[in-house]
PDB file of C-alpha atoms in Angstrom:
ATOM      1  CA  MET V   1     129.680 141.457 121.483  1.00 51.00           C
ATOM      2  CA  ARG V   2     127.770 138.304 120.569  1.00 62.00           C
ATOM      3  CA  THR V   3     128.783 136.455 117.411  1.00 78.00           C
ATOM      4  CA  PRO V   4     126.262 135.338 114.766  1.00 80.00           C
ATOM      5  CA  THR V   5     126.872 131.736 115.906  1.00 82.00           C
ATOM      6  CA  THR V   6     125.877 132.581 119.477  1.00 84.00           C
ATOM      7  CA  LEU V   7     122.819 134.522 118.323  1.00 88.00           C
ATOM      8  CA  ALA V   8     121.840 131.632 116.037  1.00 87.00           C
ATOM      9  CA  THR V   9     122.089 129.192 118.955  1.00 86.00           C
ATOM     10  CA  LEU V  10     119.989 131.451 121.182  1.00 89.00           C
ATOM     11  CA  GLY V  11     117.430 131.762 118.379  1.00 89.00           C
ATOM     12  CA  LEU V  12     117.210 127.983 118.036  1.00 89.00           C
ATOM     13  CA  LEU V  13     116.789 127.640 121.803  1.00 87.00           C
ATOM     14  CA  ALA V  14     113.910 130.130 121.746  1.00 89.00           C
ATOM     15  CA  MET V  15     112.378 128.261 118.817  1.00 88.00           C
ATOM     16  CA  THR V  16     112.568 124.882 120.572  1.00 86.00           C
ATOM     17  CA  ALA V  17     111.038 126.435 123.690  1.00 86.00           C
ATOM     18  CA  VAL V  18     108.043 127.489 121.578  1.00 88.00           C
ATOM     19  CA  TRP V  19     107.851 124.020 120.011  1.00 82.00           C
ATOM     20  CA  GLY V  20     108.014 122.442 123.468  1.00 79.00           C
ATOM     21  CA  SER V  21     104.913 124.411 124.429  1.00 80.00           C
ATOM     22  CA  THR V  22     102.829 122.999 121.552  1.00 81.00           C
ATOM     23  CA  PHE V  23     102.753 119.244 122.225  1.00 72.00           C
ATOM     24  CA  VAL V  24      99.760 119.324 124.536  1.00 71.00           C
ATOM     25  CA  LEU V  25      97.960 121.817 122.257  1.00 78.00           C
ATOM     26  CA  ILE V  26      98.451 119.593 119.216  1.00 81.00           C
ATOM     27  CA  LYS V  27      97.295 116.469 121.048  1.00 74.00           C
ATOM     28  CA  ASP V  28      94.120 118.297 122.102  1.00 80.00           C
ATOM     29  CA  VAL V  29      93.290 119.739 118.668  1.00 87.00           C
ATOM     30  CA  VAL V  30      93.901 116.541 116.667  1.00 84.00           C
ATOM     31  CA  GLY V  31      91.534 114.815 119.064  1.00 84.00           C
ATOM     32  CA  ARG V  32      88.781 117.048 117.637  1.00 88.00           C
ATOM     33  CA  MET V  33      89.693 117.393 113.948  1.00 89.00           C
ATOM     34  CA  PRO V  34      91.587 115.290 111.380  1.00 89.00           C
ATOM     35  CA  VAL V  35      95.393 115.535 111.411  1.00 88.00           C
ATOM     36  CA  ALA V  36      95.833 116.610 107.784  1.00 91.00           C
ATOM     37  CA  ASP V  37      93.084 119.234 108.101  1.00 93.00           C
ATOM     38  CA  PHE V  38      94.634 120.681 111.266  1.00 92.00           C
ATOM     39  CA  LEU V  39      98.034 120.953 109.543  1.00 93.00           C
ATOM     40  CA  ALA V  40      96.541 122.343 106.327  1.00 94.00           C
ATOM     41  CA  VAL V  41      94.731 125.162 108.159  1.00 94.00           C
ATOM     42  CA  ARG V  42      97.752 125.865 110.370  1.00 94.00           C
ATOM     43  CA  PHE V  43     100.279 126.147 107.546  1.00 94.00           C
ATOM     44  CA  LEU V  44      97.890 127.851 105.128  1.00 94.00           C
ATOM     45  CA  ILE V  45      97.499 130.704 107.628  1.00 95.00           C
ATOM     46  CA  GLY V  46     101.264 130.831 108.110  1.00 93.00           C
ATOM     47  CA  ALA V  47     101.904 130.820 104.358  1.00 94.00           C
ATOM     48  CA  VAL V  48      99.476 133.662 103.648  1.00 94.00           C
ATOM     49  CA  VAL V  49     100.997 135.824 106.399  1.00 93.00           C
ATOM     50  CA  MET V  50     104.572 135.137 105.291  1.00 93.00           C
ATOM     51  CA  VAL V  51     103.923 135.783 101.606  1.00 91.00           C
ATOM     52  CA  VAL V  52     102.209 139.088 102.433  1.00 92.00           C
ATOM     53  CA  LEU V  53     105.068 140.168 104.714  1.00 90.00           C
ATOM     54  CA  PHE V  54     107.952 138.881 102.612  1.00 91.00           C
ATOM     55  CA  ALA V  55     106.722 139.180  99.011  1.00 91.00           C
ATOM     56  CA  ARG V  56     109.768 141.236  97.998  1.00 92.00           C
ATOM     57  CA  PRO V  57     112.377 138.804  99.437  1.00 92.00           C
ATOM     58  CA  VAL V  58     110.559 135.944  97.678  1.00 92.00           C
ATOM     59  CA  TRP V  59     110.658 137.875  94.399  1.00 91.00           C
ATOM     60  CA  ARG V  60     114.414 138.428  94.821  1.00 91.00           C
ATOM     61  CA  LEU V  61     115.154 134.720  95.215  1.00 90.00           C
ATOM     62  CA  GLY V  62     116.953 133.197  92.276  1.00 88.00           C
ATOM     63  CA  ARG V  63     115.476 130.178  90.521  1.00 90.00           C
ATOM     64  CA  ARG V  64     117.873 127.783  92.263  1.00 93.00           C
ATOM     65  CA  GLN V  65     117.008 129.031  95.762  1.00 93.00           C
ATOM     66  CA  LEU V  66     113.305 129.028  94.894  1.00 94.00           C
ATOM     67  CA  VAL V  67     113.454 125.348  93.888  1.00 95.00           C
ATOM     68  CA  ARG V  68     115.513 124.523  96.968  1.00 95.00           C
ATOM     69  CA  GLY V  69     113.008 126.282  99.220  1.00 94.00           C
ATOM     70  CA  LEU V  70     110.102 124.373  97.669  1.00 96.00           C
ATOM     71  CA  LEU V  71     111.933 121.058  98.072  1.00 96.00           C
ATOM     72  CA  LEU V  72     112.825 121.769 101.700  1.00 96.00           C
ATOM     73  CA  GLY V  73     109.265 122.862 102.449  1.00 96.00           C
ATOM     74  CA  ALA V  74     107.859 119.700 100.866  1.00 96.00           C
ATOM     75  CA  LEU V  75     110.176 117.611 103.067  1.00 96.00           C
ATOM     76  CA  TYR V  76     109.105 119.511 106.168  1.00 95.00           C
ATOM     77  CA  GLY V  77     105.435 119.126 105.253  1.00 96.00           C
ATOM     78  CA  VAL V  78     105.807 115.350 104.892  1.00 96.00           C
ATOM     79  CA  GLY V  79     107.619 115.281 108.242  1.00 95.00           C
ATOM     80  CA  GLN V  80     104.804 117.212 109.907  1.00 93.00           C
ATOM     81  CA  LEU V  81     102.157 114.836 108.535  1.00 94.00           C
ATOM     82  CA  LEU V  82     104.066 111.724 109.626  1.00 95.00           C
ATOM     83  CA  GLN V  83     104.823 113.129 113.088  1.00 90.00           C
ATOM     84  CA  THR V  84     101.270 114.309 113.763  1.00 88.00           C
ATOM     85  CA  TRP V  85      99.698 111.076 112.483  1.00 90.00           C
ATOM     86  CA  GLY V  86     102.052 109.262 114.833  1.00 87.00           C
ATOM     87  CA  LEU V  87     101.238 111.572 117.748  1.00 80.00           C
ATOM     88  CA  ALA V  88      97.541 110.751 117.332  1.00 81.00           C
ATOM     89  CA  LEU V  89      98.406 107.087 118.025  1.00 81.00           C
ATOM     90  CA  ILE V  90     101.013 107.290 120.807  1.00 73.00           C
ATOM     91  CA  ALA V  91     101.727 109.253 123.987  1.00 70.00           C
ATOM     92  CA  PRO V  92     103.261 112.728 123.589  1.00 69.00           C
ATOM     93  CA  SER V  93     106.285 111.665 125.673  1.00 65.00           C
ATOM     94  CA  VAL V  94     107.071 108.741 123.368  1.00 67.00           C
ATOM     95  CA  SER V  95     106.506 110.976 120.346  1.00 73.00           C
ATOM     96  CA  GLY V  96     108.953 113.500 121.771  1.00 71.00           C
ATOM     97  CA  PHE V  97     111.672 110.883 122.136  1.00 68.00           C
ATOM     98  CA  VAL V  98     111.211 109.244 118.736  1.00 74.00           C
ATOM     99  CA  THR V  99     111.034 112.626 116.961  1.00 78.00           C
ATOM    100  CA  GLY V 100     114.244 113.615 118.727  1.00 75.00           C
ATOM    101  CA  MET V 101     116.036 110.741 117.005  1.00 77.00           C
ATOM    102  CA  TYR V 102     116.840 113.208 114.214  1.00 81.00           C
ATOM    103  CA  VAL V 103     119.858 113.979 116.391  1.00 76.00           C
ATOM    104  CA  VAL V 104     121.183 110.528 115.399  1.00 77.00           C
ATOM    105  CA  PHE V 105     120.082 110.618 111.771  1.00 81.00           C
ATOM    106  CA  THR V 106     121.461 114.102 111.031  1.00 84.00           C
ATOM    107  CA  PRO V 107     125.208 113.383 111.371  1.00 81.00           C
ATOM    108  CA  ILE V 108     124.777 110.063 109.553  1.00 81.00           C
ATOM    109  CA  LEU V 109     123.039 111.773 106.619  1.00 85.00           C
ATOM    110  CA  ALA V 110     125.635 114.576 106.638  1.00 85.00           C
ATOM    111  CA  MET V 111     128.396 111.964 106.344  1.00 82.00           C
ATOM    112  CA  VAL V 112     126.646 109.993 103.599  1.00 81.00           C
ATOM    113  CA  LEU V 113     125.307 112.886 101.509  1.00 87.00           C
ATOM    114  CA  LEU V 114     127.936 115.585 102.110  1.00 81.00           C
ATOM    115  CA  ARG V 115     130.912 113.314 102.910  1.00 78.00           C
ATOM    116  CA  ARG V 116     131.657 115.216 106.096  1.00 72.00           C
ATOM    117  CA  ARG V 117     133.700 113.645 108.853  1.00 75.00           C
ATOM    118  CA  MET V 118     132.348 114.060 112.370  1.00 71.00           C
ATOM    119  CA  PRO V 119     134.729 114.567 115.307  1.00 74.00           C
ATOM    120  CA  ALA V 120     134.531 112.174 118.247  1.00 76.00           C
ATOM    121  CA  VAL V 121     133.030 114.892 120.466  1.00 75.00           C
ATOM    122  CA  THR V 122     130.029 115.101 118.103  1.00 75.00           C
ATOM    123  CA  TRP V 123     129.283 111.384 118.442  1.00 78.00           C
ATOM    124  CA  LEU V 124     129.632 111.693 122.225  1.00 82.00           C
ATOM    125  CA  ALA V 125     127.117 114.551 122.142  1.00 78.00           C
ATOM    126  CA  VAL V 126     124.745 112.437 120.019  1.00 79.00           C
ATOM    127  CA  ALA V 127     124.967 109.584 122.543  1.00 81.00           C
ATOM    128  CA  LEU V 128     124.407 111.928 125.507  1.00 81.00           C
ATOM    129  CA  SER V 129     121.419 113.662 123.915  1.00 76.00           C
ATOM    130  CA  THR V 130     119.809 110.358 122.869  1.00 78.00           C
ATOM    131  CA  THR V 131     120.174 108.974 126.413  1.00 81.00           C
ATOM    132  CA  GLY V 132     118.803 112.222 127.821  1.00 77.00           C
ATOM    133  CA  LEU V 133     115.801 112.095 125.491  1.00 71.00           C
ATOM    134  CA  ALA V 134     115.086 108.519 126.551  1.00 74.00           C
ATOM    135  CA  LEU V 135     115.181 109.451 130.255  1.00 76.00           C
ATOM    136  CA  LEU V 136     112.919 112.439 129.631  1.00 63.00           C
ATOM    137  CA  SER V 137     110.354 110.656 127.533  1.00 62.00           C
ATOM    138  CA  LEU V 138     110.220 106.906 127.907  1.00 62.00           C
ATOM    139  CA  ASN V 139     108.526 104.621 130.377  1.00 60.00           C
ATOM    140  CA  GLY V 140     108.684 101.594 128.136  1.00 57.00           C
ATOM    141  CA  LEU V 141     108.362 101.663 124.366  1.00 52.00           C
ATOM    142  CA  ALA V 142     105.935  99.601 122.330  1.00 53.00           C
ATOM    143  CA  VAL V 143     106.954  99.644 118.671  1.00 56.00           C
ATOM    144  CA  ASP V 144     103.589 100.115 116.980  1.00 69.00           C
ATOM    145  CA  MET V 145     102.477 102.018 113.878  1.00 81.00           C
ATOM    146  CA  GLY V 146     102.575 105.380 115.680  1.00 79.00           C
ATOM    147  CA  VAL V 147     106.231 104.841 116.563  1.00 75.00           C
ATOM    148  CA  TRP V 148     107.159 103.841 113.010  1.00 84.00           C
ATOM    149  CA  LEU V 149     105.394 106.899 111.578  1.00 90.00           C
ATOM    150  CA  THR V 150     107.193 109.165 114.051  1.00 84.00           C
ATOM    151  CA  LEU V 151     110.557 107.518 113.340  1.00 83.00           C
ATOM    152  CA  ALA V 152     110.001 108.151 109.627  1.00 92.00           C
ATOM    153  CA  SER V 153     109.264 111.808 110.435  1.00 93.00           C
ATOM    154  CA  ALA V 154     112.559 112.034 112.374  1.00 87.00           C
ATOM    155  CA  MET V 155     114.418 110.809 109.289  1.00 88.00           C
ATOM    156  CA  VAL V 156     112.658 113.394 107.116  1.00 95.00           C
ATOM    157  CA  TYR V 157     113.404 116.173 109.629  1.00 93.00           C
ATOM    158  CA  ALA V 158     117.074 115.156 109.638  1.00 89.00           C
ATOM    159  CA  LEU V 159     117.120 115.412 105.842  1.00 94.00           C
ATOM    160  CA  HIS V 160     115.506 118.861 106.087  1.00 94.00           C
ATOM    161  CA  ILE V 161     118.114 119.984 108.641  1.00 91.00           C
ATOM    162  CA  VAL V 162     120.987 118.782 106.439  1.00 92.00           C
ATOM    163  CA  GLY V 163     119.516 120.407 103.319  1.00 93.00           C
ATOM    164  CA  LEU V 164     118.750 123.681 105.077  1.00 91.00           C
ATOM    165  CA  GLY V 165     122.249 123.795 106.538  1.00 88.00           C
ATOM    166  CA  GLN V 166     123.708 123.310 103.068  1.00 89.00           C
ATOM    167  CA  TRP V 167     121.473 125.751 101.181  1.00 91.00           C
ATOM    168  CA  SER V 168     120.464 128.455 103.660  1.00 85.00           C
ATOM    169  CA  ARG V 169     121.938 131.975 103.251  1.00 86.00           C
ATOM    170  CA  SER V 170     121.395 134.679 105.858  1.00 82.00           C
ATOM    171  CA  ASP V 171     120.348 137.239 103.220  1.00 86.00           C
ATOM    172  CA  ASP V 172     117.784 134.782 101.783  1.00 88.00           C
ATOM    173  CA  ALA V 173     116.217 133.812 105.121  1.00 88.00           C
ATOM    174  CA  PHE V 174     112.950 135.746 104.690  1.00 90.00           C
ATOM    175  CA  GLY V 175     112.338 134.598 101.126  1.00 92.00           C
ATOM    176  CA  MET V 176     113.369 130.976 101.761  1.00 92.00           C
ATOM    177  CA  SER V 177     111.153 130.775 104.846  1.00 92.00           C
ATOM    178  CA  ALA V 178     108.102 132.052 102.962  1.00 93.00           C
ATOM    179  CA  VAL V 179     108.678 129.637 100.058  1.00 95.00           C
ATOM    180  CA  GLN V 180     109.090 126.716 102.449  1.00 95.00           C
ATOM    181  CA  MET V 181     105.862 127.668 104.218  1.00 95.00           C
ATOM    182  CA  LEU V 182     104.018 127.707 100.885  1.00 95.00           C
ATOM    183  CA  ALA V 183     105.306 124.226 100.069  1.00 96.00           C
ATOM    184  CA  ILE V 184     104.373 122.906 103.531  1.00 96.00           C
ATOM    185  CA  ALA V 185     100.844 124.280 103.129  1.00 95.00           C
ATOM    186  CA  ALA V 186     100.554 122.716  99.655  1.00 95.00           C
ATOM    187  CA  VAL V 187     101.641 119.269 100.899  1.00 96.00           C
ATOM    188  CA  CYS V 188      99.206 119.400 103.824  1.00 95.00           C
ATOM    189  CA  LEU V 189      96.361 120.608 101.600  1.00 94.00           C
ATOM    190  CA  LEU V 190      97.006 117.712  99.201  1.00 94.00           C
ATOM    191  CA  ALA V 191      96.713 115.339 102.157  1.00 93.00           C
ATOM    192  CA  THR V 192      93.138 116.574 102.772  1.00 92.00           C
ATOM    193  CA  ALA V 193      92.029 115.597  99.236  1.00 86.00           C
ATOM    194  CA  PRO V 194      89.456 114.988  97.924  1.00 81.00           C
ATOM    195  CA  HIS V 195      87.180 116.763 100.429  1.00 83.00           C
ATOM    196  CA  GLY V 196      89.462 119.710 101.304  1.00 81.00           C
ATOM    197  CA  PRO V 197      90.270 120.977 104.799  1.00 88.00           C
ATOM    198  CA  VAL V 198      87.800 120.823 107.669  1.00 88.00           C
ATOM    199  CA  TRP V 199      87.885 124.057 109.692  1.00 90.00           C
ATOM    200  CA  PRO V 200      88.576 124.149 113.458  1.00 90.00           C
ATOM    201  CA  PRO V 201      85.464 123.253 115.456  1.00 89.00           C
ATOM    202  CA  ASP V 202      85.538 125.978 118.127  1.00 90.00           C
ATOM    203  CA  ARG V 203      87.203 129.140 119.435  1.00 91.00           C
ATOM    204  CA  SER V 204      89.822 127.347 121.551  1.00 90.00           C
ATOM    205  CA  ALA V 205      90.909 125.268 118.561  1.00 90.00           C
ATOM    206  CA  TRP V 206      91.207 128.439 116.445  1.00 94.00           C
ATOM    207  CA  LEU V 207      93.339 130.141 119.092  1.00 93.00           C
ATOM    208  CA  ALA V 208      95.633 127.105 119.360  1.00 91.00           C
ATOM    209  CA  ILE V 209      96.004 126.909 115.582  1.00 93.00           C
ATOM    210  CA  LEU V 210      96.724 130.637 115.258  1.00 94.00           C
ATOM    211  CA  TYR V 211      99.463 130.346 117.890  1.00 93.00           C
ATOM    212  CA  MET V 212     100.973 127.340 116.139  1.00 92.00           C
ATOM    213  CA  ALA V 213     100.630 128.930 112.692  1.00 92.00           C
ATOM    214  CA  LEU V 214     102.179 132.315 113.478  1.00 92.00           C
ATOM    215  CA  ILE V 215     104.557 131.700 116.393  1.00 91.00           C
ATOM    216  CA  ALA V 216     105.448 127.989 116.282  1.00 89.00           C
ATOM    217  CA  GLY V 217     105.092 127.821 112.490  1.00 88.00           C
ATOM    218  CA  ALA V 218     106.037 130.919 110.504  1.00 89.00           C
ATOM    219  CA  GLY V 219     108.165 132.521 113.214  1.00 90.00           C
ATOM    220  CA  ALA V 220     110.013 129.336 114.126  1.00 89.00           C
ATOM    221  CA  LEU V 221     110.748 128.421 110.496  1.00 88.00           C
ATOM    222  CA  LEU V 222     112.134 131.909 109.885  1.00 89.00           C
ATOM    223  CA  VAL V 223     114.422 131.595 112.920  1.00 90.00           C
ATOM    224  CA  GLN V 224     115.593 128.127 111.874  1.00 88.00           C
ATOM    225  CA  THR V 225     116.312 129.188 108.295  1.00 88.00           C
ATOM    226  CA  TRP V 226     118.378 132.161 109.450  1.00 90.00           C
ATOM    227  CA  ALA V 227     120.126 130.217 112.226  1.00 89.00           C
ATOM    228  CA  GLN V 228     121.187 127.413 109.925  1.00 87.00           C
ATOM    229  CA  SER V 229     123.032 129.865 107.720  1.00 86.00           C
ATOM    230  CA  HIS V 230     125.422 130.182 110.695  1.00 87.00           C
ATOM    231  CA  LEU V 231     125.399 126.667 112.209  1.00 85.00           C
ATOM    232  CA  SER V 232     126.260 123.180 110.988  1.00 82.00           C
ATOM    233  CA  ALA V 233     123.454 120.662 110.543  1.00 82.00           C
ATOM    234  CA  THR V 234     124.668 118.414 113.370  1.00 75.00           C
ATOM    235  CA  ARG V 235     125.063 121.301 115.821  1.00 81.00           C
ATOM    236  CA  THR V 236     121.554 122.467 114.893  1.00 84.00           C
ATOM    237  CA  ALA V 237     120.098 119.008 115.551  1.00 80.00           C
ATOM    238  CA  ILE V 238     121.762 118.741 118.956  1.00 79.00           C
ATOM    239  CA  VAL V 239     120.637 122.223 120.039  1.00 81.00           C
ATOM    240  CA  MET V 240     117.093 121.354 118.907  1.00 82.00           C
ATOM    241  CA  THR V 241     117.004 118.297 121.202  1.00 74.00           C
ATOM    242  CA  THR V 242     116.286 120.744 124.026  1.00 76.00           C
ATOM    243  CA  GLU V 243     112.659 120.691 122.820  1.00 77.00           C
ATOM    244  CA  PRO V 244     111.631 117.817 125.164  1.00 71.00           C
ATOM    245  CA  VAL V 245     113.431 119.601 128.014  1.00 73.00           C
ATOM    246  CA  PHE V 246     111.246 122.667 127.456  1.00 77.00           C
ATOM    247  CA  ALA V 247     108.178 120.445 127.021  1.00 72.00           C
ATOM    248  CA  ALA V 248     108.850 118.809 130.392  1.00 70.00           C
ATOM    249  CA  ALA V 249     109.466 122.216 132.012  1.00 74.00           C
ATOM    250  CA  PHE V 250     106.152 123.573 130.679  1.00 73.00           C
ATOM    251  CA  ALA V 251     104.358 120.423 131.871  1.00 68.00           C
ATOM    252  CA  VAL V 252     105.708 120.928 135.403  1.00 71.00           C
ATOM    253  CA  LEU V 253     105.082 124.687 135.317  1.00 74.00           C
ATOM    254  CA  PHE V 254     101.422 124.267 134.384  1.00 65.00           C
ATOM    255  CA  GLY V 255     100.850 121.413 136.806  1.00 63.00           C
ATOM    256  CA  SER V 256     100.265 118.645 134.275  1.00 57.00           C
ATOM    257  CA  ASP V 257     103.366 116.748 135.408  1.00 60.00           C
ATOM    258  CA  VAL V 258     105.522 116.359 138.516  1.00 65.00           C
ATOM    259  CA  LEU V 259     109.243 117.086 138.607  1.00 69.00           C
ATOM    260  CA  SER V 260     111.192 113.796 138.794  1.00 72.00           C
ATOM    261  CA  TRP V 261     114.764 112.546 138.807  1.00 72.00           C
ATOM    262  CA  ARG V 262     114.285 111.348 135.211  1.00 72.00           C
ATOM    263  CA  MET V 263     113.447 114.885 134.077  1.00 67.00           C
ATOM    264  CA  LEU V 264     116.445 116.319 135.893  1.00 74.00           C
ATOM    265  CA  ALA V 265     118.871 113.651 134.669  1.00 78.00           C
ATOM    266  CA  GLY V 266     117.549 113.661 131.103  1.00 73.00           C
ATOM    267  CA  GLY V 267     117.588 117.438 130.891  1.00 68.00           C
ATOM    268  CA  ALA V 268     121.127 117.538 132.286  1.00 76.00           C
ATOM    269  CA  LEU V 269     122.361 115.073 129.639  1.00 78.00           C
ATOM    270  CA  VAL V 270     120.737 117.019 126.785  1.00 71.00           C
ATOM    271  CA  LEU V 271     122.227 120.278 128.057  1.00 71.00           C
ATOM    272  CA  ALA V 272     125.636 118.578 128.453  1.00 77.00           C
ATOM    273  CA  ALA V 273     125.451 117.473 124.809  1.00 74.00           C
ATOM    274  CA  MET V 274     124.678 121.029 123.733  1.00 66.00           C
ATOM    275  CA  TYR V 275     127.622 122.286 125.808  1.00 69.00           C
ATOM    276  CA  LEU V 276     129.955 119.859 124.049  1.00 71.00           C
ATOM    277  CA  VAL V 277     129.047 120.969 120.532  1.00 61.00           C
ATOM    278  CA  GLU V 278     128.360 124.641 121.182  1.00 56.00           C
ATOM    279  CA  LEU V 279     130.406 126.032 124.050  1.00 53.00           C
ATOM    280  CA  LEU V 280     133.577 123.914 124.090  1.00 54.00           C
ATOM    281  CA  PRO V 281     134.657 124.867 120.522  1.00 52.00           C
ATOM    282  CA  GLN V 282     134.126 128.557 121.363  1.00 49.00           C
ATOM    283  CA  ARG V 283     136.091 128.173 124.583  1.00 47.00           C
ATOM    284  CA  ARG V 284     138.904 126.433 122.681  1.00 47.00           C
ATOM    285  CA  ASP V 285     138.959 129.226 120.101  1.00 44.00           C
ATOM    286  CA  THR V 286     139.032 131.848 122.858  1.00 39.00           C
ATOM    287  CA  VAL V 287     141.914 130.130 124.654  1.00 36.00           C
ATOM    288  CA  GLY V 288     143.778 129.817 121.360  1.00 40.00           C
ATOM    289  CA  ALA V 289     143.278 133.513 120.624  1.00 33.00           C
ATOM    290  CA  VAL V 290     144.528 134.486 124.099  1.00 31.00           C
ATOM    291  CA  GLN V 291     147.588 132.270 123.702  1.00 34.00           C
ATOM    292  CA  ALA V 292     148.321 133.712 120.269  1.00 32.00           C
ATOM    293  CA  GLU V 293     148.008 137.226 121.648  1.00 36.00           C
ATOM    294  CA  ALA V 294     150.391 136.367 124.506  1.00 34.00           C
ATOM    295  CA  ILE V 295     152.941 134.967 122.055  1.00 32.00           C
ATOM    296  CA  HIS V 296     152.582 138.081 119.902  1.00 35.00           C
ATOM    297  CA  HIS V 297     153.321 140.338 122.894  1.00 36.00           C
ATOM    298  CA  GLU V 298     156.296 138.203 123.923  1.00 40.00           C
ATOM    299  CA  VAL V 299     157.773 138.517 120.454  1.00 38.00           C
TER     300      VAL V 299
END
């Protein structure tokens, strides 16, 4: 029988796989419409769908959780704007690496804000995943405005991960997700002021935005909100660094990239980091339980 922790990890992996499939789509769409307008349309669609589906869970949220959901959504919306503005200026591979730096910021913020001590194995996992991301994504790094914008988005995402890990409750997941989506849409709509959002220019752009709004937006945020009610913020961040691994796999699968030693080595390091924080503690607990059972029988 799978534990909620295992199911939460599998859910996050599925979510990052979906996110990994969107990089090329986003780069294409923002080449044909303004960044803020693209995000406003995307998250407005997601917000409308989620509020219609989850009106009752939203209504049941207490005032404290409602405010927390709005704050978390506003953070996520700012992160999306910064990341997508940065992506318009730099290569998707560089964007993937710099965004993935939330794996470094998350444990630091958890220590500073929540005063949580991190075991040595967590820092080893952070180092492995960061090295893996660099191998996957970088062929030289010019620190220009796009990089700084994306680095700022990574910091905001780390803050969102820490806050969601602290405030998320499994029975509030539907309501909290819908409230966050509303706040994200509001932030992105404000960024289109004073003219308001420009609509997608053609059918292919609409299809890409619908996929990103419903699957990579509303669906992914729901999965993350539920999963983080069962996982620590740092573990969540490390599991989510598999996003560039999936992005590279999709690129190879669809023929837009060629499999290389860097992909294999980088992916292996990211997966090793996830093993350290996810599977080793479970294995240790299992061994401990078996030993305790053996002692019990001996007595």
